[in-house]
Structure formats: structure tokens, C-alpha cells
mmCIF file of C-alpha atoms in Angstrom:
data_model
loop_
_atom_site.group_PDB
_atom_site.id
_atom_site.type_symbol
_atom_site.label_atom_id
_atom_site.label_comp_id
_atom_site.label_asym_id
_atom_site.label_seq_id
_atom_site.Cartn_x
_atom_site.Cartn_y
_atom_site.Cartn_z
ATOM 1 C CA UNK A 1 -62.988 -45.655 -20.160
ATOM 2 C CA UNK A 2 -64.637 -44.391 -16.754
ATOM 3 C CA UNK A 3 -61.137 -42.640 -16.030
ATOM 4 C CA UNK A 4 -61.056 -41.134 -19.281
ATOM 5 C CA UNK A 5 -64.216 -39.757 -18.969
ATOM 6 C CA UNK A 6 -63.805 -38.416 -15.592
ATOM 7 C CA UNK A 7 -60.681 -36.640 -17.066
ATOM 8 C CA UNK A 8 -62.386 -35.641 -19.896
ATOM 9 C CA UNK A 9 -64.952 -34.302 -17.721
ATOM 10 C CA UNK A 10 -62.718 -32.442 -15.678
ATOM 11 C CA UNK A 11 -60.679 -30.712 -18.424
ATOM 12 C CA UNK A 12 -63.374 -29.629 -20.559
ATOM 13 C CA UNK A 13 -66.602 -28.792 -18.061
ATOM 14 C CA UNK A 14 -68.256 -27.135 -20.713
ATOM 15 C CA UNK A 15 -68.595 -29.752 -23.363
ATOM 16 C CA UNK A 16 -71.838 -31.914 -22.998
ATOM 17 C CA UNK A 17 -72.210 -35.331 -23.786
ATOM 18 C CA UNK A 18 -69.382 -37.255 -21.535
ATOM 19 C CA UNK A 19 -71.650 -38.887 -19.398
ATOM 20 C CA UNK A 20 -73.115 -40.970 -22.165
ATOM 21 C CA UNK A 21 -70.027 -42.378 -22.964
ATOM 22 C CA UNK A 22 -69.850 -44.986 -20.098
ATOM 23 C CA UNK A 23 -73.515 -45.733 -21.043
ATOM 24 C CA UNK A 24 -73.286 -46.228 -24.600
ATOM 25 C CA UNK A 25 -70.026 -48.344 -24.227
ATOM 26 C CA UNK A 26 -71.729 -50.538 -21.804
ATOM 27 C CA UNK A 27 -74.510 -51.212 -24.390
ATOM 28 C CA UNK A 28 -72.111 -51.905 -26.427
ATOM 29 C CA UNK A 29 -70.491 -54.470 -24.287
ATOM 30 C CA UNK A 30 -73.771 -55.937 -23.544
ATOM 31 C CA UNK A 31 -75.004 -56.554 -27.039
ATOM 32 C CA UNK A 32 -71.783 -57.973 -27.913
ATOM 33 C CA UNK A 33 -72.535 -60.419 -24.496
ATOM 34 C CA UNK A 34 -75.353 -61.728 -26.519
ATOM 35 C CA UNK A 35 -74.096 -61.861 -30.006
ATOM 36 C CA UNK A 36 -71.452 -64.367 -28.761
ATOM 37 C CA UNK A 37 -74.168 -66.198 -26.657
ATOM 38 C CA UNK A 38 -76.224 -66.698 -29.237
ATOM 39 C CA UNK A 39 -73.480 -67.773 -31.839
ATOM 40 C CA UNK A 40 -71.601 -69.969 -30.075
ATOM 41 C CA UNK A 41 -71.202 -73.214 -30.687
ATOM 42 C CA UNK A 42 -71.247 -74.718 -27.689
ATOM 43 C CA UNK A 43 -73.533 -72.896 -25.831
ATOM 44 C CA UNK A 44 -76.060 -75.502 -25.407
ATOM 45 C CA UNK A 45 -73.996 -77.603 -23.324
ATOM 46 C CA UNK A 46 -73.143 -74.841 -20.648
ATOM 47 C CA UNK A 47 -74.141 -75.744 -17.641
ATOM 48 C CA UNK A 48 -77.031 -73.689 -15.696
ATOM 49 C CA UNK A 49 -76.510 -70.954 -14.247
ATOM 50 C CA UNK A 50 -73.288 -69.784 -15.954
ATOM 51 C CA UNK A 51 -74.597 -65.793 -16.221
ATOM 52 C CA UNK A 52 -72.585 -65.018 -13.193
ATOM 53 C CA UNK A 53 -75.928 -63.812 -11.571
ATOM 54 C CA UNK A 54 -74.889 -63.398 -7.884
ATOM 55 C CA UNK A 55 -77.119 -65.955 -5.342
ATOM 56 C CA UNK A 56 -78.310 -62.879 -3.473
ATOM 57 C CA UNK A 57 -80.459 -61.489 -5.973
ATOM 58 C CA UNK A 58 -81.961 -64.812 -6.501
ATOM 59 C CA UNK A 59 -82.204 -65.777 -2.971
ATOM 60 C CA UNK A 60 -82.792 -62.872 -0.516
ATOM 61 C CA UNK A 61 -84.383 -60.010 -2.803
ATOM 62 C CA UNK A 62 -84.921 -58.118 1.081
ATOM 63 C CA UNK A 63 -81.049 -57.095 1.594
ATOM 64 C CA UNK A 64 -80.758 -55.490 -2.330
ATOM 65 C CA UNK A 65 -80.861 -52.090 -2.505
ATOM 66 C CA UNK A 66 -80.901 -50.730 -6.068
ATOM 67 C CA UNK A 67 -79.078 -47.497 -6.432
ATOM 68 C CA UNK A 68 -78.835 -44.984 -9.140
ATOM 69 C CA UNK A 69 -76.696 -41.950 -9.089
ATOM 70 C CA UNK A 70 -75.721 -38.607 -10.696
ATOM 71 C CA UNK A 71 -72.434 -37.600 -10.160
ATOM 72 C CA UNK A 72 -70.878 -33.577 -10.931
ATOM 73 C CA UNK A 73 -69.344 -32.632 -14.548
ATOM 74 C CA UNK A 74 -65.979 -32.043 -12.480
ATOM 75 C CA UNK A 75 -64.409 -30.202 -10.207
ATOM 76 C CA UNK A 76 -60.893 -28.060 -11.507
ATOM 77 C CA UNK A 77 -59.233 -26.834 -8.841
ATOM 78 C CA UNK A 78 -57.032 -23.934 -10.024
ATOM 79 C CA UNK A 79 -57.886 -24.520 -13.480
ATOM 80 C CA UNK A 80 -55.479 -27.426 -14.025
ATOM 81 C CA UNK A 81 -56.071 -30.946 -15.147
ATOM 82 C CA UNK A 82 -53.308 -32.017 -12.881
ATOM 83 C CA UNK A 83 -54.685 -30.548 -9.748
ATOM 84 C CA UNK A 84 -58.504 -31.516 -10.705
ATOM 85 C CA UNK A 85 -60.597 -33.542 -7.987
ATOM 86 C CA UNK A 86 -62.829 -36.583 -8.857
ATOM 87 C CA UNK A 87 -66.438 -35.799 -9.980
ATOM 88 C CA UNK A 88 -68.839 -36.527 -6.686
ATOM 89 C CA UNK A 89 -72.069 -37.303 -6.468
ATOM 90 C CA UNK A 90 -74.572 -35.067 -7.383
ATOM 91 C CA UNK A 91 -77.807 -36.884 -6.546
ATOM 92 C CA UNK A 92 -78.418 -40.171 -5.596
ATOM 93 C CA UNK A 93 -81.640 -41.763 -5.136
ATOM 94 C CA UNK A 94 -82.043 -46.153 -4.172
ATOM 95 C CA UNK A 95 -84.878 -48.076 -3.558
ATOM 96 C CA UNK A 96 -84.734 -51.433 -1.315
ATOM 97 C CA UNK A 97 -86.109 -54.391 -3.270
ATOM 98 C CA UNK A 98 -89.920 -55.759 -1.838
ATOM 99 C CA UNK A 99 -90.801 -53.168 0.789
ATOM 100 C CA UNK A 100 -89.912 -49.599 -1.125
ATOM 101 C CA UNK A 101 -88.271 -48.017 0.987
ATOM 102 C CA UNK A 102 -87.206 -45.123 -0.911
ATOM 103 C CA UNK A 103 -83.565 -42.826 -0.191
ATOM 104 C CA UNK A 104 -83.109 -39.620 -1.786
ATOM 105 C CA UNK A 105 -80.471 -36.731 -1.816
ATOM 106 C CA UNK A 106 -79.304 -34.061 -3.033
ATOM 107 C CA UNK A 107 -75.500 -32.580 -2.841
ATOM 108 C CA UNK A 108 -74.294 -29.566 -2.699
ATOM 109 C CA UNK A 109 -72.378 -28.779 -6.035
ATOM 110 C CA UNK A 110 -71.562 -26.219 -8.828
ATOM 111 C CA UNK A 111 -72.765 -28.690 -11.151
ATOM 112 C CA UNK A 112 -75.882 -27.171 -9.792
ATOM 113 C CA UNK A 113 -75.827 -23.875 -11.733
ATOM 114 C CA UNK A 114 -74.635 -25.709 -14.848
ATOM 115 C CA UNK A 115 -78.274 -24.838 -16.747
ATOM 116 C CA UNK A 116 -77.502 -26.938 -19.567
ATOM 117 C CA UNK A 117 -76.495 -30.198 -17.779
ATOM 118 C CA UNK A 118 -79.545 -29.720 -15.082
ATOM 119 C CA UNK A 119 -81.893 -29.326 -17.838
ATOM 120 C CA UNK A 120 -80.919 -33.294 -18.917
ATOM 121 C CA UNK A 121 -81.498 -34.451 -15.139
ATOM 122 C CA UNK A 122 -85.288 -33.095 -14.970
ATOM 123 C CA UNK A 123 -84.997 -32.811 -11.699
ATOM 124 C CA UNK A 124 -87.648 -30.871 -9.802
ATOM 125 C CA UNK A 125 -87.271 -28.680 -6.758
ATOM 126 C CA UNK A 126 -88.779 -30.979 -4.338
ATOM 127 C CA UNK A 127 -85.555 -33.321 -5.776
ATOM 128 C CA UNK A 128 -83.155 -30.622 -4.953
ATOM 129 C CA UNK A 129 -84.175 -29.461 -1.203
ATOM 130 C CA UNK A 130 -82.623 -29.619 1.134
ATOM 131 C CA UNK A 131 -79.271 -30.184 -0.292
ATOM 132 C CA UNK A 132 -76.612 -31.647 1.489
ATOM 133 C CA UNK A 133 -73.103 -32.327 1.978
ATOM 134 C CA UNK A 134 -71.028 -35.051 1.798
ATOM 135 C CA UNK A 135 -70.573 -35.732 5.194
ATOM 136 C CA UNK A 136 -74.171 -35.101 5.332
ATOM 137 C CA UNK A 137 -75.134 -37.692 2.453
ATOM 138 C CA UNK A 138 -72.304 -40.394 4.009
ATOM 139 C CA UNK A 139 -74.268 -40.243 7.165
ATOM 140 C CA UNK A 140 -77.537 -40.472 5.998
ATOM 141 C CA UNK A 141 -76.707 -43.352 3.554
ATOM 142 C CA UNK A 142 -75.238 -45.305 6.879
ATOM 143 C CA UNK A 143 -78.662 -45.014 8.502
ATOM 144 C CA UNK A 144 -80.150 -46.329 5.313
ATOM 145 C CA UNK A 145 -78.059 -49.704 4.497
ATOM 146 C CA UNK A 146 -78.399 -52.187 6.995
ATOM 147 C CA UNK A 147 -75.069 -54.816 7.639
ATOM 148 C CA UNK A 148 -76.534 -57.337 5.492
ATOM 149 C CA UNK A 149 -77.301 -55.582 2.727
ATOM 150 C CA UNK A 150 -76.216 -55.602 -1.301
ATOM 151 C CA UNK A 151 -76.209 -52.661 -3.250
ATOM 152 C CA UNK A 152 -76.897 -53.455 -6.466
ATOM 153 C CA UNK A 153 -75.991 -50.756 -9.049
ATOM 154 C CA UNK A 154 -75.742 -51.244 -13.505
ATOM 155 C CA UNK A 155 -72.083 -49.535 -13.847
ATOM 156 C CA UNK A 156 -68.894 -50.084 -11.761
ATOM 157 C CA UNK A 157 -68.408 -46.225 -11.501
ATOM 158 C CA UNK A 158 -71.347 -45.772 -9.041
ATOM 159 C CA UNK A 159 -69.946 -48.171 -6.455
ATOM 160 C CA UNK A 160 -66.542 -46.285 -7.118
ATOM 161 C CA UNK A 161 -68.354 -43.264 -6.193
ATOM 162 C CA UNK A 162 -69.136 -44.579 -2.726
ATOM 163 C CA UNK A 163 -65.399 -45.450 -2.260
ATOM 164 C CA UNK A 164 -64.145 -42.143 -3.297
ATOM 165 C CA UNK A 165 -66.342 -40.816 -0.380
ATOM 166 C CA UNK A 166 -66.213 -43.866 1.632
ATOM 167 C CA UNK A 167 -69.853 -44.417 2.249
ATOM 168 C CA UNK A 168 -69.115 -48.113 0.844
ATOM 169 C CA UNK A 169 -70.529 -49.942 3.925
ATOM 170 C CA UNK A 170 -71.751 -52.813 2.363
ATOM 171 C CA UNK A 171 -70.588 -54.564 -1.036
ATOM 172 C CA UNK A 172 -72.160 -53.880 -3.987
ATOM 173 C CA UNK A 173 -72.798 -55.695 -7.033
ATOM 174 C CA UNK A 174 -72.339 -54.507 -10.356
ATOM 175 C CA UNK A 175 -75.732 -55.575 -12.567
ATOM 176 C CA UNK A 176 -73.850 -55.096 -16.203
ATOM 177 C CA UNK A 177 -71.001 -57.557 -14.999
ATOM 178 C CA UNK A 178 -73.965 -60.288 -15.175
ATOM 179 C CA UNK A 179 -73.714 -62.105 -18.510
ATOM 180 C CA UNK A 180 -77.907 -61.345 -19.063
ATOM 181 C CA UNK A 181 -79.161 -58.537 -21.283
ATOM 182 C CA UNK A 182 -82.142 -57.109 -19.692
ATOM 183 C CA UNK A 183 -85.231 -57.620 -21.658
ATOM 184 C CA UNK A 184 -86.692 -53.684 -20.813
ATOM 185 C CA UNK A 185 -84.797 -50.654 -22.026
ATOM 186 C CA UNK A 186 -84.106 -48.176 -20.668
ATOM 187 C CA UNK A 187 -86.604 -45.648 -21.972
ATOM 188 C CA UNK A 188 -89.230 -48.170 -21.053
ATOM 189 C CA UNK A 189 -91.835 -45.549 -19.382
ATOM 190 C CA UNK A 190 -93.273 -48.879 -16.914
ATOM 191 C CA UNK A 191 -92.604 -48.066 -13.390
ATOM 192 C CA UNK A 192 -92.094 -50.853 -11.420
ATOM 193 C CA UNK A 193 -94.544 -51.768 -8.341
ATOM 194 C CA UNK A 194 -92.314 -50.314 -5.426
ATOM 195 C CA UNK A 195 -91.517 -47.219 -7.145
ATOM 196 C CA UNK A 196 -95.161 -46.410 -7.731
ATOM 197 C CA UNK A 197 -95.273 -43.706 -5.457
ATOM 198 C CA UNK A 198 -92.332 -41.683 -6.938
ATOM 199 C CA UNK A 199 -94.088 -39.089 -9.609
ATOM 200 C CA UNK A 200 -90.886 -38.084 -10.524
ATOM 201 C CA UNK A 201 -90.216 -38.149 -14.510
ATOM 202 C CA UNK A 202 -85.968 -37.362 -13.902
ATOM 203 C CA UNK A 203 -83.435 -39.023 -15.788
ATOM 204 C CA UNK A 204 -82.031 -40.703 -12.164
ATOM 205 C CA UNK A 205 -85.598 -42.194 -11.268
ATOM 206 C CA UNK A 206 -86.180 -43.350 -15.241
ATOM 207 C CA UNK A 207 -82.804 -45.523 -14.811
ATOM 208 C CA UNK A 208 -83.260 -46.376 -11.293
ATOM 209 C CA UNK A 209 -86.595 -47.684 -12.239
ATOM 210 C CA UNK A 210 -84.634 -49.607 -15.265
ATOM 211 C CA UNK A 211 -82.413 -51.554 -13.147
ATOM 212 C CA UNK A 212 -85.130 -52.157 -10.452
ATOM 213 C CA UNK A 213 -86.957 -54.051 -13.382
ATOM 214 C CA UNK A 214 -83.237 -56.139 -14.422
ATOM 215 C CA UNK A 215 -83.434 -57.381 -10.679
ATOM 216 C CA UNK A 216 -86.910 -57.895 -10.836
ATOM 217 C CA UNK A 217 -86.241 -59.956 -13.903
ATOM 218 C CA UNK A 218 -83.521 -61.855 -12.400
ATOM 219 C CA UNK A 219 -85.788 -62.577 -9.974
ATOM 220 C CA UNK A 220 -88.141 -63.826 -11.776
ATOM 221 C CA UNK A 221 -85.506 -66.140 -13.522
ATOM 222 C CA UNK A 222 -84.578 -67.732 -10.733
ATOM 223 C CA UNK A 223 -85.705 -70.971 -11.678
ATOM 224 C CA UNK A 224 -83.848 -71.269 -14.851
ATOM 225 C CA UNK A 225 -80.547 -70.205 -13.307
ATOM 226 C CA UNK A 226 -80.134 -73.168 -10.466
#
């Protein structure tokens, strides 16, 4: 489905709407998750632990890094489908898990003067300067991550977008891959402790701030997973 959209994207700039695709099928996914957990059968007799949830989050909360990112409508190079590049990032803002430190940036893009599609971002000026490129947002995000680090991200096609640049330094893991539905959605106006001095009301804080709180809740589950 992420190709498809990307493609989709690409042939057909103008048309809103494809970047709620991904989302809405990985709701979709995830509700289904619990359906079948709470109908099966056997479910009871599963032993502890059986979500998947990666021992990092539960065990070192200092070396995740949550990460949320924009990423362009879609580049068409010569107006052909065939020749068209793979949507970069547009902005991408993370936020490592107990201390707060905060990572921001903006990239240079066309997807910039697309009025309709900024308008849905909210982003504010102070979110858009300075703006940088990609070898300019690849180095900064080195001096960010630190070796032992996890970047922890909801959909597989963010981490994608760090290979398609190759700023993937460190792993990351994918938070809808882990067989829990998070208890906050994602419209959930609560801003979570380390993000409390971000004013920002954009789309890309709103969702970072919504997986911050899955982690957090993971977190807090620790218990009941071992």
C-alpha cells in the first residue's frame, strides 16, 4: 500500500488526500489486531508478553528516540510516472524519551508552495526556518542519534524514508508492528511531559506527541509484559 501511494502521489500531485491512506489502513489493521485478540479462543492461555513489544522500550526508555515525519507529495521529473523520484522528507521533528531533547527540521522542497497541502501541516514559520537540505538534514540527524540508540517511529514508511536518504544510523522500530492498540488517539489534545515546551499545534507535533504517549504507555506496561 505505501508503494502505491507513493505512486499515486507522484502521478497525480494535485489530488489531496493520499497521505491518509497509509494512516487509515493502519487503523484498520490495528482494530482488526484487537478484534481477533479479544475473540479468540485461546487467548487466555498465551503466554506473557506475546505483543511483540521490543525489550528496549521496556528496558532502556534513554536510547528511544520517537520520530515523526512529513514527507513531499512527489517529485515528477519530466512529467513521467516512470522517471518520478521517491517523495523525501519534508519535515521531521523527534523527541528522545526521559530527557526531551527535542530535533527539528525543515527541507527544502516544492511541496513547500503547495498552499493546499501546507495548510493541513499547520506549520508555523518558526517550523519552516532555516530550511535545509538533505545533506544538510542527514548530517544534522547524525549529530542527534547516538550509537546506541532506537528510533522508534508508528509506520514502516518513516524508517524507509531514512534509508532512501541513508540517514538510517541506528535501527528503528516500527510501533504499529506491536500487537497493542494504544489506548490515546490520535486527536487526543494531552501533550505529554517532555514535549511540554513545544507550543506548536502542527499536524507532525500532534502525532509525534501521539506516539510519544504509545511508548509512554508501553512503558508503563512493563510489568504486565515480562
Amino acid at each position: 500500500l505505501e508503494a502505491t501511494v507513493a505512486a499515486l502521489s507522484a502521478i497525480e500531485p494535485a489530488t489531496p488526500g493520499f497521505d491518509r491512506l497509509v494512516d487509515v489502513f493502519d487503523r484498520m489493521i490495528a482494530d482488526q489486531i484487537g478484534h481477533s485478540k479479544s475473540n479468540w479462543r485461546l487467548n487466555e492461555t498465551r503466554r506473557r508478553g506475546s505483543a511483540n513489544v521490543p525489550r528496549v522500550l521496556t528496558e532502556n526508555v534513554d536510547n528511544i528516540v520517537v520520530a515523526y515525519r512529513e514527507q513531499e507529495r512527489g517529485n515528477i521529473d519530466d512529467e513521467s510516472a516512470a522517471n518520478s523520484n521517491p517523495p523525501a522528507p519534508l519535515f521531521w521533528n523527534a523527541v528522545r524519551m526521559r530527557s526531551g531533547e527535542f530535533f527539528r527540521c525543515a527541507l527544502q522542497s516544492d511541496s513547500l508552495n503547495d498552499e493546499l497541502f501546507m495548510n493541513r501541516l499547520r506549520l508555523t514559520p518558526d517550523e519552516l526556518h532555516p530550511l535545509a537540505s538533505v545533506d544538510e538534514f542527514r548530517e544534522r540527524w547524525r549529530s542527534f542519534i547516538r550509537p546506541n540508540d532506537r528510533v522508534a517511529v508508528f509506520h514502516r514508511s518513516t524508517a524507509k524514508l531514512l534509508e532512501d536518504i541513508q540517514a538510517d544510523f541506528v535501527p528503528s522500530i516500527v510501533l504499529k508492528s506491536i500487537s497493542l492498540k494504544p489506548q490515546t488517539k490520535e486527536d487526543d489534545l494531552r501533550t505529554p511531559a517532555i514535549l511540554a515546551n513545544q507550543t506548536s499545534d502542527s499536524r507532525p507535533l500532534r502525532r509525534l506527541a501521539w506516539a510519544v504517549r504509545f511508548v509512554e504507555e508501553l512503558v508503563a506496561s512493563k510489568s504486565k509484559l515480562q
